[in-house]
Structure formats: C-alpha cells, structure tokens
Amino acid sequence: MIEITFLGSGGGRFITITQFRSTGGFYIKASRNIHVDPGPGALVRSWRYKLDPRKLDVVFVSHRHVDHCNDLEVIVEAMTGGALKKRGTLIASKSVVYGDETHTPAISKYHLDVLESVHIPEPGSKIPVGEEEFVITPSQHSDPTTIGFRMKTRLGDVSYIPDTAYFDGLVEWHDGARLLIAAITRPRDMGIPYHLSTDDAVEMLKSMEKKPEVLIMSHIGMKMHFANPYKEARYIETVTGVKTYVAKEGFKVMMDRKETAVRTLRPARFV
Ligand SMILES: [Zn+2]
Ligand SMILES: [Zn+2]
C-alpha cells in the first residue's frame, strides 16, 4: 500500500500569501516516508494530520520558489532529530541547494551538513529510495532547474509534475504512470507562461498512450480557485475519461494492488 496525504493544494503567490488553500506539499508513505515540496505551513500541517516529520527519510523539493521550499530547513531539522543526528536524504533542484541569480539557497550549510545524502539530479537520473526508485523528470518553468519525478513502485508508478509549461516530451516522461499528481494552476482559457492549465491537462492526457488511473490536481492558483477547480476536474474527467480529483488539505490517496481509494482526513485537535 502506498499512501499519499496532501498538506495543501495551493500554489502561486496570491493563494500562498492569503492561504485560501494551504501550501504544505504532500507526504508519501511507501517503503520510506517522503515529504514533497514543503511550502509554507508544511511543518504545522504535518502535525495536524499526524504525519510525524521526525520519521521522514527523504525530502524532495522541485524548485526554489517559496510556495515549494519555505519550510525545508525546519523539516530537515525534524528529520534529523533537531539537527543532532546525521540522517535523511534531500533530493532537490540546483536552485534549492545553490540558489540562483535572484535567490539565496533555500537551505543553509548547517542543514546540508546534517543530511546523510544530498542529490541534485538532472532529468533522467535514477535515485533508489528504499524499495522504490525516483526517476527525475524535466520541467520548463521560470526556475529553469525545476525537477519533477516518476516514482517507480511495485504497485505502478506515481508521477509528480510540478510547475511547468506544457512542452513536447512532457507526455513521454509520464505516460503510463498509474497515479499522476500535477500542478494545474490555471482554469480553461486562462493559461499563463510556465504553468499548466486545464486545457494543457486535457491535451496531455489525450496524448498519452496509457492514461493514468487517477489524476490529482494540485497547486491551485487564485484564478483556478475562483473558477471552481471541482468543475474543472469534472471537465477533464468528461473529456479524457481519467478519474480526476482536486487535492486539498487532508486529502489522502491509498493505492494498493487492486484499486486507488481516496478520503479526506479530519485535522487532529490540539489542546
Ligand atoms: Zn509554485
Ligand atoms: Zn514556481
């Protein structure tokens, strides 16, 4: 069984600063525990859904935009027992580890030094993570070093398409994945550069030889939020035949040999 819990589904600057949708990324429980794109609120949401960040083995950060990497250092502190144990793996874009012309690194040397391993892979690289394997996939985004992944598992592949423009070749990297999580930021007829829209998602699914069993829309931008992402999901499902869900905080996907089930968790109460 592979379990994926979303700690938010927001993306883009306006949803992030207003927290109309939370931005904590998602947590994969496979043979290892993996936090993907720990944006603002990732630490708080982890506890809210009883996902102990001290039990993480891997953090994956697609790129150096604050909605994806804000909580990275504090998640690394949790993963390393308060930065006291050398443990855990970081898989991140070059921009996250080194910064770029306009950004400092998203992680300090102090935090890098307590990690057991740091990978800054190029598309096509393969990184074993427990019984699974991460195949790194490309993106075309305003951070040109952005990376996604296709996680190969015994139950089928789980693909993550982070912020990207639609480009030739995107389909090939993700064709045949069983579960596809994609940053679909904009609604129909409102595409913007460097991000996917509903129209792009339709085009992508239609071009796939083997369509995914399930598509999960995440990284909902403000325009998508107000256009009603659930309506957009229904449209995608109707025209492509692919079961489509919209992620939200507490949304959990459980994939076993036979089926992919979903539920929405209630947040834990704190006294
Ligand atoms: Zn983003
Ligand atoms: Zn971005």
PDB file of C-alpha atoms and ligand atoms in Angstrom:
ATOM      1  CA  MET A   1       0.000   0.000   0.000  1.00  0.00           C
ATOM      2  CA  ILE A   2       1.193   3.474  -0.850  1.00  0.00           C
ATOM      3  CA  GLU A   3      -0.434   6.372   0.978  1.00  0.00           C
ATOM      4  CA  ILE A   4      -0.195   9.984  -0.099  1.00  0.00           C
ATOM      5  CA  THR A   5      -1.558  12.740   2.124  1.00  0.00           C
ATOM      6  CA  PHE A   6      -1.842  16.279   0.849  1.00  0.00           C
ATOM      7  CA  LEU A   7      -0.912  19.030   3.278  1.00  0.00           C
ATOM      8  CA  GLY A   8      -2.289  21.649   0.961  1.00  0.00           C
ATOM      9  CA  SER A   9      -3.211  22.188  -2.645  1.00  0.00           C
ATOM     10  CA  GLY A  10      -2.436  25.852  -3.138  1.00  0.00           C
ATOM     11  CA  GLY A  11       0.160  27.376  -5.396  1.00  0.00           C
ATOM     12  CA  GLY A  12       1.166  30.694  -6.827  1.00  0.00           C
ATOM     13  CA  ARG A  13       1.821  33.895  -4.950  1.00  0.00           C
ATOM     14  CA  PHE A  14      -1.716  35.038  -4.164  1.00  0.00           C
ATOM     15  CA  ILE A  15      -3.067  31.742  -2.842  1.00  0.00           C
ATOM     16  CA  THR A  16       0.131  31.372  -0.829  1.00  0.00           C
ATOM     17  CA  ILE A  17       0.069  34.767   0.860  1.00  0.00           C
ATOM     18  CA  THR A  18      -3.655  34.540   1.638  1.00  0.00           C
ATOM     19  CA  GLN A  19      -3.622  30.795   2.493  1.00  0.00           C
ATOM     20  CA  PHE A  20      -7.018  30.413   0.806  1.00  0.00           C
ATOM     21  CA  ARG A  21      -5.657  26.934   0.178  1.00  0.00           C
ATOM     22  CA  SER A  22      -2.770  25.670   2.271  1.00  0.00           C
ATOM     23  CA  THR A  23       0.646  25.078   0.797  1.00  0.00           C
ATOM     24  CA  GLY A  24       2.357  22.281   2.752  1.00  0.00           C
ATOM     25  CA  GLY A  25       3.042  19.954  -0.194  1.00  0.00           C
ATOM     26  CA  PHE A  26       2.388  16.223   0.216  1.00  0.00           C
ATOM     27  CA  TYR A  27       3.644  13.292   2.247  1.00  0.00           C
ATOM     28  CA  ILE A  28       4.201   9.877   0.671  1.00  0.00           C
ATOM     29  CA  LYS A  29       4.300   6.740   2.798  1.00  0.00           C
ATOM     30  CA  ALA A  30       5.837   3.965   0.720  1.00  0.00           C
ATOM     31  CA  SER A  31       8.751   1.786   1.881  1.00  0.00           C
ATOM     32  CA  ARG A  32      10.149   5.155   3.044  1.00  0.00           C
ATOM     33  CA  ASN A  33       8.499   8.397   4.180  1.00  0.00           C
ATOM     34  CA  ILE A  34       8.896  11.255   1.750  1.00  0.00           C
ATOM     35  CA  HIS A  35       7.831  14.900   2.017  1.00  0.00           C
ATOM     36  CA  VAL A  36       7.403  16.617  -1.342  1.00  0.00           C
ATOM     37  CA  ASP A  37       7.571  20.398  -1.752  1.00  0.00           C
ATOM     38  CA  PRO A  38       7.342  21.645   1.851  1.00  0.00           C
ATOM     39  CA  GLY A  39       5.896  25.084   1.220  1.00  0.00           C
ATOM     40  CA  PRO A  40       4.703  27.498   3.945  1.00  0.00           C
ATOM     41  CA  GLY A  41       2.791  25.564   6.611  1.00  0.00           C
ATOM     42  CA  ALA A  42       4.315  22.163   5.855  1.00  0.00           C
ATOM     43  CA  LEU A  43       5.514  21.593   9.411  1.00  0.00           C
ATOM     44  CA  VAL A  44       2.254  22.683  11.038  1.00  0.00           C
ATOM     45  CA  ARG A  45       0.126  20.654   8.617  1.00  0.00           C
ATOM     46  CA  SER A  46       2.270  17.548   9.111  1.00  0.00           C
ATOM     47  CA  TRP A  47       1.350  17.508  12.785  1.00  0.00           C
ATOM     48  CA  ARG A  48      -2.240  18.429  12.058  1.00  0.00           C
ATOM     49  CA  TYR A  49      -2.578  15.197  10.044  1.00  0.00           C
ATOM     50  CA  LYS A  50      -0.442  13.115  12.443  1.00  0.00           C
ATOM     51  CA  LEU A  51       2.406  12.680   9.997  1.00  0.00           C
ATOM     52  CA  ASP A  52       5.446  12.805  12.248  1.00  0.00           C
ATOM     53  CA  PRO A  53       8.144  14.778  10.390  1.00  0.00           C
ATOM     54  CA  ARG A  54      10.790  13.146  12.614  1.00  0.00           C
ATOM     55  CA  LYS A  55      10.026   9.900  10.784  1.00  0.00           C
ATOM     56  CA  LEU A  56      10.790  11.295   7.350  1.00  0.00           C
ATOM     57  CA  ASP A  57      13.510   9.657   5.293  1.00  0.00           C
ATOM     58  CA  VAL A  58      13.503  11.915   2.241  1.00  0.00           C
ATOM     59  CA  VAL A  59      12.551  15.469   1.314  1.00  0.00           C
ATOM     60  CA  PHE A  60      12.028  16.262  -2.354  1.00  0.00           C
ATOM     61  CA  VAL A  61      11.980  19.932  -3.414  1.00  0.00           C
ATOM     62  CA  SER A  62      11.117  20.675  -7.030  1.00  0.00           C
ATOM     63  CA  HIS A  63      12.406  24.268  -7.146  1.00  0.00           C
ATOM     64  CA  ARG A  64      13.375  27.430  -5.330  1.00  0.00           C
ATOM     65  CA  HIS A  65      10.011  29.173  -5.183  1.00  0.00           C
ATOM     66  CA  VAL A  66       8.687  29.925  -1.731  1.00  0.00           C
ATOM     67  CA  ASP A  67       5.414  28.001  -2.225  1.00  0.00           C
ATOM     68  CA  HIS A  68       7.560  24.841  -2.620  1.00  0.00           C
ATOM     69  CA  CYS A  69      10.544  25.276  -0.315  1.00  0.00           C
ATOM     70  CA  ASN A  70       9.671  27.664   2.524  1.00  0.00           C
ATOM     71  CA  ASP A  71       9.623  25.023   5.295  1.00  0.00           C
ATOM     72  CA  LEU A  72      12.561  22.979   4.002  1.00  0.00           C
ATOM     73  CA  GLU A  73      15.022  23.844   6.760  1.00  0.00           C
ATOM     74  CA  VAL A  74      12.612  23.175   9.608  1.00  0.00           C
ATOM     75  CA  ILE A  75      11.534  19.879   8.010  1.00  0.00           C
ATOM     76  CA  VAL A  76      15.217  18.908   7.775  1.00  0.00           C
ATOM     77  CA  GLU A  77      15.597  19.760  11.467  1.00  0.00           C
ATOM     78  CA  ALA A  78      12.690  17.438  12.271  1.00  0.00           C
ATOM     79  CA  MET A  79      14.061  14.659  10.057  1.00  0.00           C
ATOM     80  CA  THR A  80      17.449  14.883  11.770  1.00  0.00           C
ATOM     81  CA  GLY A  81      16.138  14.902  15.344  1.00  0.00           C
ATOM     82  CA  GLY A  82      16.788  18.603  15.844  1.00  0.00           C
ATOM     83  CA  ALA A  83      19.871  18.578  13.634  1.00  0.00           C
ATOM     84  CA  LEU A  84      21.558  16.271  16.146  1.00  0.00           C
ATOM     85  CA  LYS A  85      21.676  13.100  14.029  1.00  0.00           C
ATOM     86  CA  LYS A  86      23.136  12.787  10.566  1.00  0.00           C
ATOM     87  CA  ARG A  87      20.202  11.294   8.705  1.00  0.00           C
ATOM     88  CA  GLY A  88      17.888  11.567   5.736  1.00  0.00           C
ATOM     89  CA  THR A  89      18.117  12.445   2.087  1.00  0.00           C
ATOM     90  CA  LEU A  90      17.423  15.650   0.225  1.00  0.00           C
ATOM     91  CA  ILE A  91      16.563  15.480  -3.469  1.00  0.00           C
ATOM     92  CA  ALA A  92      16.301  19.000  -4.834  1.00  0.00           C
ATOM     93  CA  SER A  93      16.811  21.266  -7.803  1.00  0.00           C
ATOM     94  CA  LYS A  94      20.122  23.030  -8.209  1.00  0.00           C
ATOM     95  CA  SER A  95      18.463  26.345  -7.330  1.00  0.00           C
ATOM     96  CA  VAL A  96      17.321  24.991  -3.947  1.00  0.00           C
ATOM     97  CA  VAL A  97      20.823  23.944  -2.896  1.00  0.00           C
ATOM     98  CA  TYR A  98      22.910  26.668  -4.549  1.00  0.00           C
ATOM     99  CA  GLY A  99      20.458  29.493  -5.162  1.00  0.00           C
ATOM    100  CA  ASP A 100      20.480  31.373  -8.454  1.00  0.00           C
ATOM    101  CA  GLU A 101      20.986  34.933  -9.700  1.00  0.00           C
ATOM    102  CA  THR A 102      17.997  36.193  -7.730  1.00  0.00           C
ATOM    103  CA  HIS A 103      17.637  33.696  -4.882  1.00  0.00           C
ATOM    104  CA  THR A 104      19.810  32.627  -1.997  1.00  0.00           C
ATOM    105  CA  PRO A 105      19.944  28.852  -1.396  1.00  0.00           C
ATOM    106  CA  ALA A 106      16.772  27.542   0.303  1.00  0.00           C
ATOM    107  CA  ILE A 107      18.887  25.581   2.762  1.00  0.00           C
ATOM    108  CA  SER A 108      21.854  26.588   4.871  1.00  0.00           C
ATOM    109  CA  LYS A 109      25.167  24.803   5.077  1.00  0.00           C
ATOM    110  CA  TYR A 110      24.282  23.926   8.677  1.00  0.00           C
ATOM    111  CA  HIS A 111      21.235  21.980   7.468  1.00  0.00           C
ATOM    112  CA  LEU A 112      23.007  20.408   4.489  1.00  0.00           C
ATOM    113  CA  ASP A 113      25.717  19.105   6.818  1.00  0.00           C
ATOM    114  CA  VAL A 114      23.310  17.084   8.960  1.00  0.00           C
ATOM    115  CA  LEU A 115      21.832  15.252   5.968  1.00  0.00           C
ATOM    116  CA  GLU A 116      23.113  11.820   5.123  1.00  0.00           C
ATOM    117  CA  SER A 117      22.880  12.473   1.397  1.00  0.00           C
ATOM    118  CA  VAL A 118      22.046  15.322  -0.940  1.00  0.00           C
ATOM    119  CA  HIS A 119      21.095  14.720  -4.563  1.00  0.00           C
ATOM    120  CA  ILE A 120      20.918  17.496  -7.132  1.00  0.00           C
ATOM    121  CA  PRO A 121      19.883  15.373 -10.072  1.00  0.00           C
ATOM    122  CA  GLU A 122      19.352  16.097 -13.738  1.00  0.00           C
ATOM    123  CA  PRO A 123      16.319  14.786 -15.615  1.00  0.00           C
ATOM    124  CA  GLY A 124      16.749  11.111 -16.367  1.00  0.00           C
ATOM    125  CA  SER A 125      18.730  10.419 -13.160  1.00  0.00           C
ATOM    126  CA  LYS A 126      17.562   7.442 -11.139  1.00  0.00           C
ATOM    127  CA  ILE A 127      17.692   7.505  -7.351  1.00  0.00           C
ATOM    128  CA  PRO A 128      16.781   4.430  -5.322  1.00  0.00           C
ATOM    129  CA  VAL A 129      14.649   5.222  -2.269  1.00  0.00           C
ATOM    130  CA  GLY A 130      14.011   2.042  -0.258  1.00  0.00           C
ATOM    131  CA  GLU A 131      12.108  -0.359  -2.500  1.00  0.00           C
ATOM    132  CA  GLU A 132      11.129   2.437  -4.857  1.00  0.00           C
ATOM    133  CA  GLU A 133      13.090   4.347  -7.438  1.00  0.00           C
ATOM    134  CA  PHE A 134      12.816   8.016  -8.336  1.00  0.00           C
ATOM    135  CA  VAL A 135      13.280   8.821 -11.999  1.00  0.00           C
ATOM    136  CA  ILE A 136      13.855  12.574 -12.225  1.00  0.00           C
ATOM    137  CA  THR A 137      11.747  14.375 -14.840  1.00  0.00           C
ATOM    138  CA  PRO A 138      12.177  17.780 -16.506  1.00  0.00           C
ATOM    139  CA  SER A 139      10.083  20.946 -16.244  1.00  0.00           C
ATOM    140  CA  GLN A 140      10.020  24.193 -18.165  1.00  0.00           C
ATOM    141  CA  HIS A 141       9.489  26.806 -15.515  1.00  0.00           C
ATOM    142  CA  SER A 142      10.719  30.289 -14.636  1.00  0.00           C
ATOM    143  CA  ASP A 143      13.165  28.486 -12.346  1.00  0.00           C
ATOM    144  CA  PRO A 144      14.896  26.605 -15.164  1.00  0.00           C
ATOM    145  CA  THR A 145      16.352  23.999 -12.801  1.00  0.00           C
ATOM    146  CA  THR A 146      12.898  22.759 -11.675  1.00  0.00           C
ATOM    147  CA  ILE A 147      12.560  18.969 -11.466  1.00  0.00           C
ATOM    148  CA  GLY A 148       9.687  16.510 -11.063  1.00  0.00           C
ATOM    149  CA  PHE A 149       9.718  12.757 -10.639  1.00  0.00           C
ATOM    150  CA  ARG A 150       8.279   9.450 -11.586  1.00  0.00           C
ATOM    151  CA  MET A 151       8.409   7.137  -8.586  1.00  0.00           C
ATOM    152  CA  LYS A 152       8.572   3.537  -9.693  1.00  0.00           C
ATOM    153  CA  THR A 153       6.874   1.163  -7.284  1.00  0.00           C
ATOM    154  CA  ARG A 154       5.728  -2.452  -7.295  1.00  0.00           C
ATOM    155  CA  LEU A 155       2.153  -1.173  -7.495  1.00  0.00           C
ATOM    156  CA  GLY A 156       2.758   1.054 -10.512  1.00  0.00           C
ATOM    157  CA  ASP A 157       4.305   4.479 -10.946  1.00  0.00           C
ATOM    158  CA  VAL A 158       3.431   7.682  -9.135  1.00  0.00           C
ATOM    159  CA  SER A 159       4.315  10.768 -11.178  1.00  0.00           C
ATOM    160  CA  TYR A 160       4.655  14.335  -9.985  1.00  0.00           C
ATOM    161  CA  ILE A 161       4.568  17.192 -12.472  1.00  0.00           C
ATOM    162  CA  PRO A 162       5.439  20.391 -10.609  1.00  0.00           C
ATOM    163  CA  ASP A 163       5.259  23.922 -12.042  1.00  0.00           C
ATOM    164  CA  THR A 164       5.889  23.709 -15.756  1.00  0.00           C
ATOM    165  CA  ALA A 165       4.769  24.925 -19.124  1.00  0.00           C
ATOM    166  CA  TYR A 166       3.322  22.311 -21.421  1.00  0.00           C
ATOM    167  CA  PHE A 167       6.119  21.110 -23.693  1.00  0.00           C
ATOM    168  CA  ASP A 168       6.847  18.389 -26.212  1.00  0.00           C
ATOM    169  CA  GLY A 169       8.176  15.445 -24.304  1.00  0.00           C
ATOM    170  CA  LEU A 170       6.272  16.049 -21.079  1.00  0.00           C
ATOM    171  CA  VAL A 171       3.876  13.281 -22.067  1.00  0.00           C
ATOM    172  CA  GLU A 172       6.626  10.727 -22.663  1.00  0.00           C
ATOM    173  CA  TRP A 173       8.119  11.202 -19.204  1.00  0.00           C
ATOM    174  CA  HIS A 174       4.814  10.486 -17.508  1.00  0.00           C
ATOM    175  CA  ASP A 175       2.924   8.263 -19.955  1.00  0.00           C
ATOM    176  CA  GLY A 176       1.773   5.059 -18.261  1.00  0.00           C
ATOM    177  CA  ALA A 177       2.095   6.283 -14.669  1.00  0.00           C
ATOM    178  CA  ARG A 178      -0.697   4.851 -12.567  1.00  0.00           C
ATOM    179  CA  LEU A 179      -1.175   7.939 -10.463  1.00  0.00           C
ATOM    180  CA  LEU A 180      -0.446  11.419 -11.742  1.00  0.00           C
ATOM    181  CA  ILE A 181      -0.162  14.434  -9.446  1.00  0.00           C
ATOM    182  CA  ALA A 182       0.107  17.642 -11.433  1.00  0.00           C
ATOM    183  CA  ALA A 183       0.373  21.355 -10.716  1.00  0.00           C
ATOM    184  CA  ILE A 184      -2.600  22.612 -12.725  1.00  0.00           C
ATOM    185  CA  THR A 185      -2.562  26.261 -11.806  1.00  0.00           C
ATOM    186  CA  ARG A 186      -4.957  27.872 -14.238  1.00  0.00           C
ATOM    187  CA  PRO A 187      -8.514  27.159 -15.464  1.00  0.00           C
ATOM    188  CA  ARG A 188      -9.713  26.831 -19.060  1.00  0.00           C
ATOM    189  CA  ASP A 189      -8.826  29.684 -21.412  1.00  0.00           C
ATOM    190  CA  MET A 190      -6.700  31.393 -18.763  1.00  0.00           C
ATOM    191  CA  GLY A 191      -3.280  29.842 -19.239  1.00  0.00           C
ATOM    192  CA  ILE A 192      -0.131  31.775 -18.309  1.00  0.00           C
ATOM    193  CA  PRO A 193       3.503  31.114 -19.162  1.00  0.00           C
ATOM    194  CA  TYR A 194       5.402  28.459 -17.193  1.00  0.00           C
ATOM    195  CA  HIS A 195       2.297  26.808 -15.700  1.00  0.00           C
ATOM    196  CA  LEU A 196      -0.220  24.168 -16.738  1.00  0.00           C
ATOM    197  CA  SER A 197      -3.874  24.983 -17.302  1.00  0.00           C
ATOM    198  CA  THR A 198      -6.937  22.757 -17.548  1.00  0.00           C
ATOM    199  CA  ASP A 199      -6.523  22.862 -21.343  1.00  0.00           C
ATOM    200  CA  ASP A 200      -2.934  21.626 -21.039  1.00  0.00           C
ATOM    201  CA  ALA A 201      -4.020  18.813 -18.727  1.00  0.00           C
ATOM    202  CA  VAL A 202      -6.605  17.690 -21.288  1.00  0.00           C
ATOM    203  CA  GLU A 203      -4.071  17.863 -24.109  1.00  0.00           C
ATOM    204  CA  MET A 204      -1.548  15.910 -22.064  1.00  0.00           C
ATOM    205  CA  LEU A 205      -3.974  13.144 -21.093  1.00  0.00           C
ATOM    206  CA  LYS A 206      -5.330  12.857 -24.617  1.00  0.00           C
ATOM    207  CA  SER A 207      -1.770  12.436 -25.932  1.00  0.00           C
ATOM    208  CA  MET A 208      -0.939   9.610 -23.532  1.00  0.00           C
ATOM    209  CA  GLU A 209      -0.893   6.106 -24.889  1.00  0.00           C
ATOM    210  CA  LYS A 210      -1.593   4.664 -21.465  1.00  0.00           C
ATOM    211  CA  LYS A 211      -3.582   7.136 -19.399  1.00  0.00           C
ATOM    212  CA  PRO A 212      -3.263   7.249 -15.621  1.00  0.00           C
ATOM    213  CA  GLU A 213      -5.865   5.588 -13.440  1.00  0.00           C
ATOM    214  CA  VAL A 214      -6.178   8.799 -11.459  1.00  0.00           C
ATOM    215  CA  LEU A 215      -5.176  12.448 -11.922  1.00  0.00           C
ATOM    216  CA  ILE A 216      -4.844  14.676  -8.879  1.00  0.00           C
ATOM    217  CA  MET A 217      -4.889  18.404  -9.484  1.00  0.00           C
ATOM    218  CA  SER A 218      -2.766  20.426  -7.102  1.00  0.00           C
ATOM    219  CA  HIS A 219      -1.061  23.832  -6.984  1.00  0.00           C
ATOM    220  CA  ILE A 220      -4.404  25.586  -7.432  1.00  0.00           C
ATOM    221  CA  GLY A 221      -3.794  29.248  -8.237  1.00  0.00           C
ATOM    222  CA  MET A 222      -6.143  32.113  -7.385  1.00  0.00           C
ATOM    223  CA  LYS A 223      -7.848  32.159 -10.799  1.00  0.00           C
ATOM    224  CA  MET A 224      -8.364  28.394 -10.644  1.00  0.00           C
ATOM    225  CA  HIS A 225      -9.639  28.658  -7.071  1.00  0.00           C
ATOM    226  CA  PHE A 226     -12.330  31.115  -8.106  1.00  0.00           C
ATOM    227  CA  ALA A 227     -13.139  29.327 -11.357  1.00  0.00           C
ATOM    228  CA  ASN A 228     -14.103  26.303  -9.208  1.00  0.00           C
ATOM    229  CA  PRO A 229     -11.430  23.624  -9.550  1.00  0.00           C
ATOM    230  CA  TYR A 230     -14.018  20.868  -8.970  1.00  0.00           C
ATOM    231  CA  LYS A 231     -15.816  21.969 -12.118  1.00  0.00           C
ATOM    232  CA  GLU A 232     -12.505  21.940 -13.997  1.00  0.00           C
ATOM    233  CA  ALA A 233     -11.818  18.421 -12.668  1.00  0.00           C
ATOM    234  CA  ARG A 234     -15.225  17.240 -13.907  1.00  0.00           C
ATOM    235  CA  TYR A 235     -14.484  18.726 -17.317  1.00  0.00           C
ATOM    236  CA  ILE A 236     -11.095  16.953 -17.510  1.00  0.00           C
ATOM    237  CA  GLU A 237     -12.730  13.700 -16.454  1.00  0.00           C
ATOM    238  CA  THR A 238     -15.536  14.040 -19.001  1.00  0.00           C
ATOM    239  CA  VAL A 239     -13.344  14.776 -21.992  1.00  0.00           C
ATOM    240  CA  THR A 240     -10.488  12.371 -21.185  1.00  0.00           C
ATOM    241  CA  GLY A 241     -12.163   9.591 -19.188  1.00  0.00           C
ATOM    242  CA  VAL A 242      -9.488   9.886 -16.468  1.00  0.00           C
ATOM    243  CA  LYS A 243     -10.786   9.942 -12.890  1.00  0.00           C
ATOM    244  CA  THR A 244      -9.773  13.404 -11.654  1.00  0.00           C
ATOM    245  CA  TYR A 245      -9.632  14.734  -8.108  1.00  0.00           C
ATOM    246  CA  VAL A 246      -8.731  18.118  -6.685  1.00  0.00           C
ATOM    247  CA  ALA A 247      -6.273  17.904  -3.808  1.00  0.00           C
ATOM    248  CA  LYS A 248      -6.979  19.699  -0.556  1.00  0.00           C
ATOM    249  CA  GLU A 249      -5.504  19.747   2.909  1.00  0.00           C
ATOM    250  CA  GLY A 250      -6.091  16.286   4.435  1.00  0.00           C
ATOM    251  CA  PHE A 251      -6.886  14.624   1.098  1.00  0.00           C
ATOM    252  CA  LYS A 252      -5.467  11.112   1.194  1.00  0.00           C
ATOM    253  CA  VAL A 253      -4.914   8.658  -1.623  1.00  0.00           C
ATOM    254  CA  MET A 254      -4.385   4.978  -0.912  1.00  0.00           C
ATOM    255  CA  MET A 255      -3.060   2.828  -3.712  1.00  0.00           C
ATOM    256  CA  ASP A 256      -2.938  -0.942  -3.407  1.00  0.00           C
ATOM    257  CA  ARG A 257      -2.656  -3.708  -5.942  1.00  0.00           C
ATOM    258  CA  LYS A 258      -6.305  -3.528  -6.947  1.00  0.00           C
ATOM    259  CA  GLU A 259      -7.565  -0.026  -6.531  1.00  0.00           C
ATOM    260  CA  THR A 260      -6.906   3.588  -5.704  1.00  0.00           C
ATOM    261  CA  ALA A 261      -9.127   4.826  -2.900  1.00  0.00           C
ATOM    262  CA  VAL A 262      -9.415   8.360  -1.557  1.00  0.00           C
ATOM    263  CA  ARG A 263     -10.697  10.007   1.608  1.00  0.00           C
ATOM    264  CA  THR A 264     -10.398  13.319   3.363  1.00  0.00           C
ATOM    265  CA  LEU A 265      -8.904  13.218   6.849  1.00  0.00           C
ATOM    266  CA  ARG A 266     -10.094  15.386   9.673  1.00  0.00           C
ATOM    267  CA  PRO A 267      -7.434  17.527  11.289  1.00  0.00           C
ATOM    268  CA  ALA A 268      -6.207  16.398  14.691  1.00  0.00           C
ATOM    269  CA  ARG A 269      -7.304  18.546  17.597  1.00  0.00           C
ATOM    270  CA  PHE A 270      -4.765  20.197  19.794  1.00  0.00           C
ATOM    271  CA  VAL A 271      -5.393  21.313  23.350  1.00  0.00           C
TER     272      VAL A 271
HETATM  273 ZN    ZN B   1       4.621  27.167  -7.483  1.00  0.00          ZN
HETATM  274 ZN    ZN B   2       7.305  28.031  -9.302  1.00  0.00          ZN
END
